[in-house]
Short mmCIF file of C-alpha atoms in Angstrom, two decimals:
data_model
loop_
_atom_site.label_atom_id
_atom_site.label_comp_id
_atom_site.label_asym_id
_atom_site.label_seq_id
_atom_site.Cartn_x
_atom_site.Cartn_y
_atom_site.Cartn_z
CA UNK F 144 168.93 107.61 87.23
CA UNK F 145 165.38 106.61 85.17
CA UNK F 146 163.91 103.53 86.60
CA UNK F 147 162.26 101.22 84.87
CA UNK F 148 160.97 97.39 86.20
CA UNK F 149 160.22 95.58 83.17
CA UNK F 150 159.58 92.18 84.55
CA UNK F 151 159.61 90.25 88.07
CA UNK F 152 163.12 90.23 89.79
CA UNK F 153 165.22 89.40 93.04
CA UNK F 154 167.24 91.73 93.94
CA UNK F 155 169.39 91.10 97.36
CA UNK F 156 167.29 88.59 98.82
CA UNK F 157 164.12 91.01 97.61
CA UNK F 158 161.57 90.14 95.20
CA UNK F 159 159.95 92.93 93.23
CA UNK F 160 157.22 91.70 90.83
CA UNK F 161 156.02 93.94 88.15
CA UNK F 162 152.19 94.13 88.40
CA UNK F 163 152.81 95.75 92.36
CA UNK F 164 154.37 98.80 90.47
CA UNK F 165 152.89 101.40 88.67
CA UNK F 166 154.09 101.31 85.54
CA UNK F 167 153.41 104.51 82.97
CA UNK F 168 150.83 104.47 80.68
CA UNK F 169 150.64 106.47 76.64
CA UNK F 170 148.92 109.79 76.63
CA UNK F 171 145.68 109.50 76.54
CA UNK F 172 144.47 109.51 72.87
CA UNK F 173 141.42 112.22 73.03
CA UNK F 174 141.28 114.67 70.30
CA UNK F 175 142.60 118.28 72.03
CA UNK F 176 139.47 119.50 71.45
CA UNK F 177 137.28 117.65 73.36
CA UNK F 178 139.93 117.78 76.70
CA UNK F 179 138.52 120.27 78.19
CA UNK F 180 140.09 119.95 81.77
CA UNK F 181 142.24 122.63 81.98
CA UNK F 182 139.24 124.71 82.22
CA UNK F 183 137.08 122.39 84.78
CA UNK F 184 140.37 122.16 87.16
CA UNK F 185 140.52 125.38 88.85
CA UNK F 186 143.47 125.95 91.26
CA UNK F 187 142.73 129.57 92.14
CA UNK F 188 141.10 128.92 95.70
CA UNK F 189 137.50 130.05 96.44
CA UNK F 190 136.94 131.61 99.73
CA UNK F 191 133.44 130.54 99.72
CA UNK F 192 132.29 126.93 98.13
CA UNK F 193 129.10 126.39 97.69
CA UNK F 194 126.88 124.53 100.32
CA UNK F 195 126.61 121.50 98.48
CA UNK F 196 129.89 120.11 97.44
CA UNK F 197 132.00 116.77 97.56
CA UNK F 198 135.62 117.44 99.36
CA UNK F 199 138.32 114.94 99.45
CA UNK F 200 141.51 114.52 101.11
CA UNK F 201 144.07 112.08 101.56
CA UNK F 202 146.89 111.46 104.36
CA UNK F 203 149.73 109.84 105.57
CA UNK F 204 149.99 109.48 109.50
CA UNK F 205 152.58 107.03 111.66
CA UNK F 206 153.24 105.34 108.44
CA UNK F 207 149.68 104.86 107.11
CA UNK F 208 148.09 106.08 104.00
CA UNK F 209 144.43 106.72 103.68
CA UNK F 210 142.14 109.00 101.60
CA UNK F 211 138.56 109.89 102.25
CA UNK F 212 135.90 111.93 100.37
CA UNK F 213 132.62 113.12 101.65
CA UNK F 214 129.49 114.43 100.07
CA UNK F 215 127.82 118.01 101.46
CA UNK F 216 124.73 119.42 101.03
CA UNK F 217 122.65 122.30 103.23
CA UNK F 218 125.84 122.08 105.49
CA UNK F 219 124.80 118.41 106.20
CA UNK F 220 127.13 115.44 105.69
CA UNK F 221 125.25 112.55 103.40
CA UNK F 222 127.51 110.72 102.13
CA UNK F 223 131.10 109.29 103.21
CA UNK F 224 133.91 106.97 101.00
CA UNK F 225 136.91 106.14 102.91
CA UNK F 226 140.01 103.82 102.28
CA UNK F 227 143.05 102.79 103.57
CA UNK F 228 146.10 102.49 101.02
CA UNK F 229 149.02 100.54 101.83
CA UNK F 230 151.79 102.18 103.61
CA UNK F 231 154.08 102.60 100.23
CA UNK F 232 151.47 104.45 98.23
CA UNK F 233 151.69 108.32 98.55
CA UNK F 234 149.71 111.37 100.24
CA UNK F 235 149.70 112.03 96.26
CA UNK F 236 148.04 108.75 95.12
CA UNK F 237 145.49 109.32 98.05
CA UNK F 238 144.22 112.43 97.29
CA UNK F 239 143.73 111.43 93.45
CA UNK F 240 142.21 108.28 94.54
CA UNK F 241 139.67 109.75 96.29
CA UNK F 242 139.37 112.85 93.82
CA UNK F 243 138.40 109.98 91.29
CA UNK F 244 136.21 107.88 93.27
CA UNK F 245 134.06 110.92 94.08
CA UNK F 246 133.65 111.43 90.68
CA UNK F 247 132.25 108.05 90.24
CA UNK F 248 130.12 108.48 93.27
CA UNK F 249 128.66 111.33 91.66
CA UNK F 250 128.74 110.00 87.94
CA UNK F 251 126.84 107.22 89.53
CA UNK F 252 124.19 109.03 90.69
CA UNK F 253 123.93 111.41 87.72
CA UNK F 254 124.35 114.27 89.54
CA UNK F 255 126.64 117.46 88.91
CA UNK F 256 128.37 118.50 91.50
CA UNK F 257 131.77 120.94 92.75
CA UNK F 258 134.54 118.77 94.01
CA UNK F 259 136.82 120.55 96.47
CA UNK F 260 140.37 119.33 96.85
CA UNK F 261 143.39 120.62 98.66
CA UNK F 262 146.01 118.41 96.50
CA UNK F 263 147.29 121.64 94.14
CA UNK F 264 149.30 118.99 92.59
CA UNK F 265 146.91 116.54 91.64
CA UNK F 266 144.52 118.84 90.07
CA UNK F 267 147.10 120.28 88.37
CA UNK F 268 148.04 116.43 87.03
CA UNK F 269 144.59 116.05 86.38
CA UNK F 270 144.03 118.71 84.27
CA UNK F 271 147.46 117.89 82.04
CA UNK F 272 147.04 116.61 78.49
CA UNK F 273 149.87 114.83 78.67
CA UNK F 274 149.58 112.93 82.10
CA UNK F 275 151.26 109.20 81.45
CA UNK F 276 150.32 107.88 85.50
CA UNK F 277 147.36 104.94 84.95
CA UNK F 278 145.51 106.66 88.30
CA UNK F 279 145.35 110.33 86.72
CA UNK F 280 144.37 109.26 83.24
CA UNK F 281 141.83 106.71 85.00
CA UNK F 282 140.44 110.20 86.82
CA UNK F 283 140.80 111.98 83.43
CA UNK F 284 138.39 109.36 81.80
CA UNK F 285 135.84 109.73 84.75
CA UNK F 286 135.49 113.59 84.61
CA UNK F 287 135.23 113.60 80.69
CA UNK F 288 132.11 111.59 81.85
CA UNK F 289 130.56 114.32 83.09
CA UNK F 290 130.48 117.65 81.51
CA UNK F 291 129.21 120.20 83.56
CA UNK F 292 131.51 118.65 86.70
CA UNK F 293 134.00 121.19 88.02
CA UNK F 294 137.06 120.17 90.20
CA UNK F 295 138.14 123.25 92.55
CA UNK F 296 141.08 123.69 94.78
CA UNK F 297 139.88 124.50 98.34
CA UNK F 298 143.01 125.43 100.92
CA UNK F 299 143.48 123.36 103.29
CA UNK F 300 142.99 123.57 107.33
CA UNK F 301 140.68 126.95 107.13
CA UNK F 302 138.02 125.44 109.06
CA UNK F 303 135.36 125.05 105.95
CA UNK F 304 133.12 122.11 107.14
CA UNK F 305 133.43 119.84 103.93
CA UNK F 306 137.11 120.00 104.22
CA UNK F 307 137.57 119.58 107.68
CA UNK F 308 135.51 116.31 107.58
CA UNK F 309 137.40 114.87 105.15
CA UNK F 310 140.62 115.44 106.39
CA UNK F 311 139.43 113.91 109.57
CA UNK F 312 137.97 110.86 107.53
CA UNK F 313 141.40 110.35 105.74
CA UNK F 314 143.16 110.39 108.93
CA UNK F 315 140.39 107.71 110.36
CA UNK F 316 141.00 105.80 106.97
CA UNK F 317 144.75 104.99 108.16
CA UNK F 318 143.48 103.15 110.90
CA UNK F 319 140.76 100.68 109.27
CA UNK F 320 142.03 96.90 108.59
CA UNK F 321 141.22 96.52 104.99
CA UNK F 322 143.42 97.78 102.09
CA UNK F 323 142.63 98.89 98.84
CA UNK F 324 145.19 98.04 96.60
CA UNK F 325 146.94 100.72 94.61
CA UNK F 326 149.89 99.70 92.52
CA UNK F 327 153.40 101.26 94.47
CA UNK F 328 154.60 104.61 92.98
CA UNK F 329 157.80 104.44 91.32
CA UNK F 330 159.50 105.86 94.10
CA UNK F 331 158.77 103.25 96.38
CA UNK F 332 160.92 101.05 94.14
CA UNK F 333 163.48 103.80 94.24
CA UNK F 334 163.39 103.44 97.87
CA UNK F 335 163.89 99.81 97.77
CA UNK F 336 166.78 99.80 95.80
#
């Protein structure tokens, strides 16, 4: 069944209004020639990143979603982002959301840095020409920023410091009070219904 909200609705006492969904966005329109993703995402794990590294995470515990990123350097955390998504949004959404604002933390600063991620899927997403979700391409736009940035897939629960502190700070970031809003995945609404 393809599922498609086109406009607010009530449906068995429910309302569903459109702008809480994510809706699908066009392919990006960038020339193939200057995506160069596919090359900067690598999913091949590294047994050894570097010492100075951003690592993200996301997570979804007792019916909480948060996603946390943190920046290392001389085996020192500096720098922490954390967030807490509503409970619809996905472990998915989480771990791109943070895999994005870490790019704009470091875009921000102007420096260029390894980003560690164990989300297989979303770098994978991320590095697709032909990704149509708003979040990815919104990721997509903020890597293209930055050239020399490389996005690396780092296995998760192996006891590397960078990950292990932000898995811990995405598990802390279901538990804060504020949300930051992130438009429900389609499945939600599949849920609903």
């Amino acid at each position: 069944m393809k599922l498609s909200l086109r406009r607010d609705c009530i449906w068995e006492g429910s309302s569903f209004l459109f702008q809480d969904f994510q809706q699908p966005n066009p392919p990006l329109i960038i020339h193939p020639a200057n995506f160069d993703l596919e090359d900067r995402a690598s999913i091949i794990s590294d047994p050894h990143p570097p010492a100075e590294a951003i690592y993200t995470d996301g997570s979804h515990l007792e019916g909480e979603t948060g996603c946390a990123f943190c920046v290392i350097q001389n085996n020192v955390e500096i720098h922490q982002w954390t967030a807490k998504l509503s409970p619809h949004n996905t472990v998915f959404q989480a771990e791109t959301l943070a895999i994005k604002e870490s790019i704009n933390w470091a875009n921000s600063k102007g420096i260029s840095i390894s980003i560690w991620s164990d989300s297989e899927s979303a770098l994978r997403a991320i590095s697709s020409f032909k990704s149509s979700n708003p979040l990815i391409q919104e990721t997509q736009q903020a890597l293209l920023q930055n050239p020399l940035m490389q996005l690396n897939c780092i296995k998760a629960h192996v006891g590397f410091l960078g990950n292990k502190a932000a898995d811990n700070l995405a598990k802390q970031a279901t538990t804060e009070r504020t949300y930051v809003h992130l438009q429900a995945p389609k499945c939600h609404l599949k849920k609903c219904l």
